[in-house]
Tab-separated table of N, CA and C in Angstrom:
chain	number	residue	atom	x	y	z
A	1	UNK	N	1.510	-5.116	36.004
A	1	UNK	CA	2.432	-4.207	35.354
A	1	UNK	C	2.793	-4.703	33.954
A	2	UNK	N	3.034	-6.018	33.828
A	2	UNK	CA	3.375	-6.581	32.526
A	2	UNK	C	2.240	-6.399	31.528
A	3	UNK	N	1.018	-6.565	31.973
A	3	UNK	CA	-0.135	-6.413	31.093
A	3	UNK	C	-0.245	-4.972	30.615
A	4	UNK	N	-0.044	-4.034	31.499
A	4	UNK	CA	-0.094	-2.620	31.137
A	4	UNK	C	0.985	-2.284	30.113
A	5	UNK	N	2.178	-2.809	30.287
A	5	UNK	CA	3.268	-2.554	29.351
A	5	UNK	C	2.933	-3.094	27.966
A	6	UNK	N	2.328	-4.258	27.906
A	6	UNK	CA	1.956	-4.844	26.619
A	6	UNK	C	0.904	-3.986	25.935
A	7	UNK	N	-0.082	-3.515	26.674
A	7	UNK	CA	-1.120	-2.671	26.094
A	7	UNK	C	-0.534	-1.362	25.580
A	8	UNK	N	0.354	-0.750	26.352
A	8	UNK	CA	0.973	0.506	25.918
A	8	UNK	C	1.791	0.292	24.652
A	9	UNK	N	2.567	-0.782	24.605
A	9	UNK	CA	3.351	-1.090	23.415
A	9	UNK	C	2.445	-1.263	22.209
A	10	UNK	N	1.335	-1.906	22.410
A	10	UNK	CA	0.392	-2.135	21.328
A	10	UNK	C	-0.189	-0.815	20.823
A	11	UNK	N	-0.527	0.063	21.722
A	11	UNK	CA	-1.079	1.367	21.346
A	11	UNK	C	-0.046	2.176	20.574
A	12	UNK	N	1.186	2.185	21.068
A	12	UNK	CA	2.244	2.918	20.379
A	12	UNK	C	2.519	2.316	19.008
A	13	UNK	N	2.504	0.998	18.924
A	13	UNK	CA	2.731	0.325	17.647
A	13	UNK	C	1.621	0.682	16.654
A	14	UNK	N	0.385	0.653	17.113
A	14	UNK	CA	-0.738	1.011	16.244
A	14	UNK	C	-0.639	2.459	15.779
A	15	UNK	N	-0.272	3.342	16.670
A	15	UNK	CA	-0.131	4.754	16.300
A	15	UNK	C	0.990	4.932	15.286
A	16	UNK	N	2.108	4.260	15.511
A	16	UNK	CA	3.228	4.351	14.585
A	16	UNK	C	2.853	3.806	13.217
A	17	UNK	N	2.159	2.679	13.179
A	17	UNK	CA	1.739	2.081	11.913
A	17	UNK	C	0.762	2.997	11.183
A	18	UNK	N	-0.099	3.660	11.914
A	18	UNK	CA	-1.054	4.585	11.315
A	18	UNK	C	-0.332	5.769	10.670
A	19	UNK	N	0.667	6.294	11.347
A	19	UNK	CA	1.442	7.408	10.804
A	19	UNK	C	2.200	6.980	9.553
A	20	UNK	N	2.829	5.824	9.615
A	20	UNK	CA	3.565	5.308	8.452
A	20	UNK	C	2.629	5.079	7.270
A	21	UNK	N	1.447	4.536	7.539
A	21	UNK	CA	0.460	4.290	6.482
A	21	UNK	C	0.031	5.602	5.833
A	22	UNK	N	-0.205	6.625	6.645
A	22	UNK	CA	-0.607	7.923	6.118
A	22	UNK	C	0.496	8.540	5.258
A	23	UNK	N	1.739	8.416	5.698
A	23	UNK	CA	2.866	8.926	4.905
A	23	UNK	C	2.977	8.178	3.579
A	24	UNK	N	2.797	6.872	3.624
A	24	UNK	CA	2.852	6.064	2.406
A	24	UNK	C	1.733	6.451	1.447
A	25	UNK	N	0.533	6.620	1.956
A	25	UNK	CA	-0.594	7.014	1.107
A	25	UNK	C	-0.360	8.390	0.482
A	26	UNK	N	0.260	9.294	1.226
A	26	UNK	CA	0.570	10.625	0.683
A	26	UNK	C	1.543	10.505	-0.489
A	27	UNK	N	2.572	9.690	-0.330
A	27	UNK	CA	3.537	9.462	-1.412
A	27	UNK	C	2.845	8.850	-2.620
A	28	UNK	N	2.002	7.876	-2.386
A	28	UNK	CA	1.289	7.200	-3.477
A	28	UNK	C	0.443	8.204	-4.251
A	29	UNK	N	-0.309	9.014	-3.542
A	29	UNK	CA	-1.216	9.956	-4.206
A	29	UNK	C	-0.477	11.095	-4.920
A	30	UNK	N	0.674	11.478	-4.401
A	30	UNK	CA	1.407	12.601	-4.992
A	30	UNK	C	2.317	12.204	-6.148
A	31	UNK	N	2.788	10.958	-6.174
A	31	UNK	CA	3.842	10.618	-7.119
A	31	UNK	C	3.527	9.491	-8.099
A	32	UNK	N	2.391	8.833	-7.939
A	32	UNK	CA	2.047	7.744	-8.852
A	32	UNK	C	0.908	8.156	-9.779
A	33	UNK	N	0.870	7.543	-10.952
A	33	UNK	CA	-0.236	7.781	-11.870
A	33	UNK	C	-1.500	7.150	-11.286
A	34	UNK	N	-2.649	7.488	-11.845
A	34	UNK	CA	-3.909	6.914	-11.359
A	34	UNK	C	-3.896	5.393	-11.427
A	35	UNK	N	-3.416	4.848	-12.529
A	35	UNK	CA	-3.378	3.392	-12.688
A	35	UNK	C	-2.431	2.757	-11.676
A	36	UNK	N	-1.258	3.358	-11.483
A	36	UNK	CA	-0.310	2.839	-10.498
A	36	UNK	C	-0.910	2.884	-9.092
A	37	UNK	N	-1.599	3.979	-8.783
A	37	UNK	CA	-2.249	4.101	-7.475
A	37	UNK	C	-3.245	2.976	-7.252
A	38	UNK	N	-4.128	2.767	-8.232
A	38	UNK	CA	-5.144	1.716	-8.116
A	38	UNK	C	-4.504	0.369	-7.849
A	39	UNK	N	-3.477	0.060	-8.624
A	39	UNK	CA	-2.843	-1.256	-8.514
A	39	UNK	C	-2.166	-1.433	-7.161
A	40	UNK	N	-1.419	-0.451	-6.710
A	40	UNK	CA	-0.740	-0.557	-5.416
A	40	UNK	C	-1.750	-0.645	-4.275
A	41	UNK	N	-2.779	0.184	-4.312
A	41	UNK	CA	-3.797	0.159	-3.257
A	41	UNK	C	-4.527	-1.183	-3.213
A	42	UNK	N	-4.821	-1.729	-4.383
A	42	UNK	CA	-5.509	-3.016	-4.438
A	42	UNK	C	-4.586	-4.164	-4.021
A	43	UNK	N	-3.363	-4.158	-4.522
A	43	UNK	CA	-2.434	-5.246	-4.247
A	43	UNK	C	-2.090	-5.355	-2.762
A	44	UNK	N	-1.954	-4.222	-2.097
A	44	UNK	CA	-1.511	-4.242	-0.704
A	44	UNK	C	-2.615	-3.920	0.296
A	45	UNK	N	-3.841	-3.715	-0.184
A	45	UNK	CA	-4.970	-3.468	0.716
A	45	UNK	C	-4.765	-2.258	1.609
A	46	UNK	N	-4.300	-1.160	1.032
A	46	UNK	CA	-3.952	0.014	1.825
A	46	UNK	C	-5.125	0.928	2.147
A	47	UNK	N	-6.225	0.763	1.475
A	47	UNK	CA	-7.385	1.606	1.780
A	47	UNK	C	-8.143	1.016	2.963
A	48	UNK	N	-8.920	1.859	3.620
A	48	UNK	CA	-9.699	1.423	4.777
A	48	UNK	C	-10.561	0.214	4.421
A	49	UNK	N	-10.572	-0.757	5.312
A	49	UNK	CA	-11.414	-1.954	5.190
A	49	UNK	C	-11.212	-2.716	3.891
A	50	UNK	N	-10.007	-2.712	3.357
A	50	UNK	CA	-9.744	-3.499	2.155
A	50	UNK	C	-8.703	-4.564	2.468
A	51	UNK	N	-8.743	-5.612	1.699
A	51	UNK	CA	-7.788	-6.697	1.878
A	51	UNK	C	-6.876	-6.763	0.662
A	52	UNK	N	-5.654	-7.191	0.856
A	52	UNK	CA	-4.736	-7.313	-0.278
A	52	UNK	C	-5.266	-8.294	-1.323
A	53	UNK	N	-5.006	-8.000	-2.572
A	53	UNK	CA	-5.444	-8.860	-3.670
A	53	UNK	C	-4.212	-9.410	-4.384
A	54	UNK	N	-4.351	-10.569	-4.991
A	54	UNK	CA	-3.274	-11.129	-5.785
A	54	UNK	C	-3.167	-10.364	-7.098
A	55	UNK	N	-2.068	-10.589	-7.814
A	55	UNK	CA	-1.926	-9.954	-9.124
A	55	UNK	C	-3.033	-10.433	-10.056
A	56	UNK	N	-3.386	-11.693	-9.970
A	56	UNK	CA	-4.443	-12.235	-10.831
A	56	UNK	C	-5.796	-11.595	-10.513
A	57	UNK	N	-6.129	-11.467	-9.238
A	57	UNK	CA	-7.388	-10.827	-8.853
A	57	UNK	C	-7.428	-9.372	-9.317
A	58	UNK	N	-6.316	-8.676	-9.142
A	58	UNK	CA	-6.221	-7.277	-9.561
A	58	UNK	C	-6.383	-7.167	-11.075
A	59	UNK	N	-5.709	-8.059	-11.802
A	59	UNK	CA	-5.787	-8.051	-13.267
A	59	UNK	C	-7.217	-8.274	-13.743
A	60	UNK	N	-7.908	-9.232	-13.142
A	60	UNK	CA	-9.301	-9.504	-13.535
A	60	UNK	C	-10.189	-8.301	-13.250
A	61	UNK	N	-9.994	-7.686	-12.103
A	61	UNK	CA	-10.826	-6.541	-11.734
A	61	UNK	C	-10.601	-5.351	-12.674
A	62	UNK	N	-9.352	-5.157	-13.116
A	62	UNK	CA	-9.040	-4.025	-13.992
A	62	UNK	C	-9.117	-4.380	-15.473
A	63	UNK	N	-9.292	-5.648	-15.786
A	63	UNK	CA	-9.428	-6.071	-17.179
A	63	UNK	C	-8.136	-6.021	-17.975
A	64	UNK	N	-7.008	-6.256	-17.288
A	64	UNK	CA	-5.720	-6.300	-17.975
A	64	UNK	C	-4.981	-7.572	-17.555
A	65	UNK	N	-3.858	-7.860	-18.203
A	65	UNK	CA	-3.143	-9.106	-17.924
A	65	UNK	C	-2.376	-9.044	-16.600
A	66	UNK	N	-2.145	-10.222	-16.031
A	66	UNK	CA	-1.392	-10.323	-14.795
A	66	UNK	C	0.041	-9.834	-14.984
A	67	UNK	N	0.627	-10.124	-16.138
A	67	UNK	CA	2.005	-9.686	-16.380
A	67	UNK	C	2.089	-8.157	-16.470
A	68	UNK	N	1.041	-7.531	-16.996
A	68	UNK	CA	1.016	-6.066	-17.052
A	68	UNK	C	0.901	-5.491	-15.636
A	69	UNK	N	0.099	-6.132	-14.790
A	69	UNK	CA	-0.007	-5.726	-13.383
A	69	UNK	C	1.375	-5.793	-12.744
A	70	UNK	N	2.094	-6.875	-12.996
A	70	UNK	CA	3.420	-7.067	-12.429
A	70	UNK	C	4.372	-5.954	-12.849
A	71	UNK	N	4.360	-5.603	-14.116
A	71	UNK	CA	5.242	-4.535	-14.610
A	71	UNK	C	4.898	-3.181	-13.994
A	72	UNK	N	3.613	-2.877	-13.947
A	72	UNK	CA	3.181	-1.595	-13.366
A	72	UNK	C	3.521	-1.552	-11.875
A	73	UNK	N	3.275	-2.649	-11.183
A	73	UNK	CA	3.561	-2.715	-9.750
A	73	UNK	C	5.056	-2.521	-9.481
A	74	UNK	N	5.899	-3.188	-10.241
A	74	UNK	CA	7.344	-3.062	-10.065
A	74	UNK	C	7.791	-1.619	-10.283
A	75	UNK	N	7.281	-0.996	-11.318
A	75	UNK	CA	7.633	0.397	-11.607
A	75	UNK	C	7.134	1.319	-10.496
A	76	UNK	N	5.918	1.108	-10.044
A	76	UNK	CA	5.340	1.952	-8.985
A	76	UNK	C	6.124	1.797	-7.682
A	77	UNK	N	6.502	0.583	-7.341
A	77	UNK	CA	7.261	0.363	-6.106
A	77	UNK	C	8.627	1.043	-6.155
A	78	UNK	N	9.250	1.052	-7.332
A	78	UNK	CA	10.540	1.742	-7.440
A	78	UNK	C	10.361	3.250	-7.266
A	79	UNK	N	9.245	3.798	-7.754
A	79	UNK	CA	8.960	5.220	-7.554
A	79	UNK	C	8.735	5.518	-6.069
A	80	UNK	N	8.004	4.636	-5.400
A	80	UNK	CA	7.719	4.827	-3.969
A	80	UNK	C	9.022	4.806	-3.177
A	81	UNK	N	9.900	3.877	-3.493
A	81	UNK	CA	11.176	3.761	-2.771
A	81	UNK	C	12.004	5.038	-2.884
A	82	UNK	N	11.903	5.737	-3.991
A	82	UNK	CA	12.637	7.000	-4.152
A	82	UNK	C	12.224	8.028	-3.113
A	83	UNK	N	10.966	8.011	-2.730
A	83	UNK	CA	10.428	9.046	-1.847
A	83	UNK	C	10.371	8.635	-0.379
A	84	UNK	N	10.690	7.381	-0.082
A	84	UNK	CA	10.684	6.946	1.322
A	84	UNK	C	11.971	7.318	2.023
């Protein structure tokens, strides 16, 4: 019985996380600029089969400075918080 309860909890948790992820992606796509979207998706690994990247890795990939990544990320996160 305990094993079954753990499996059910895991399934419900996965389903809940999937729904939350989809809602977050909808907010990102509807309310952020293309550059903000790229940075948030890369930084937090929100796309399928992607891993989170550091600000430095993101900056190198996009050809801009790490401090600029930080500023864009901070602004994008504040926009996301408005819609959550």
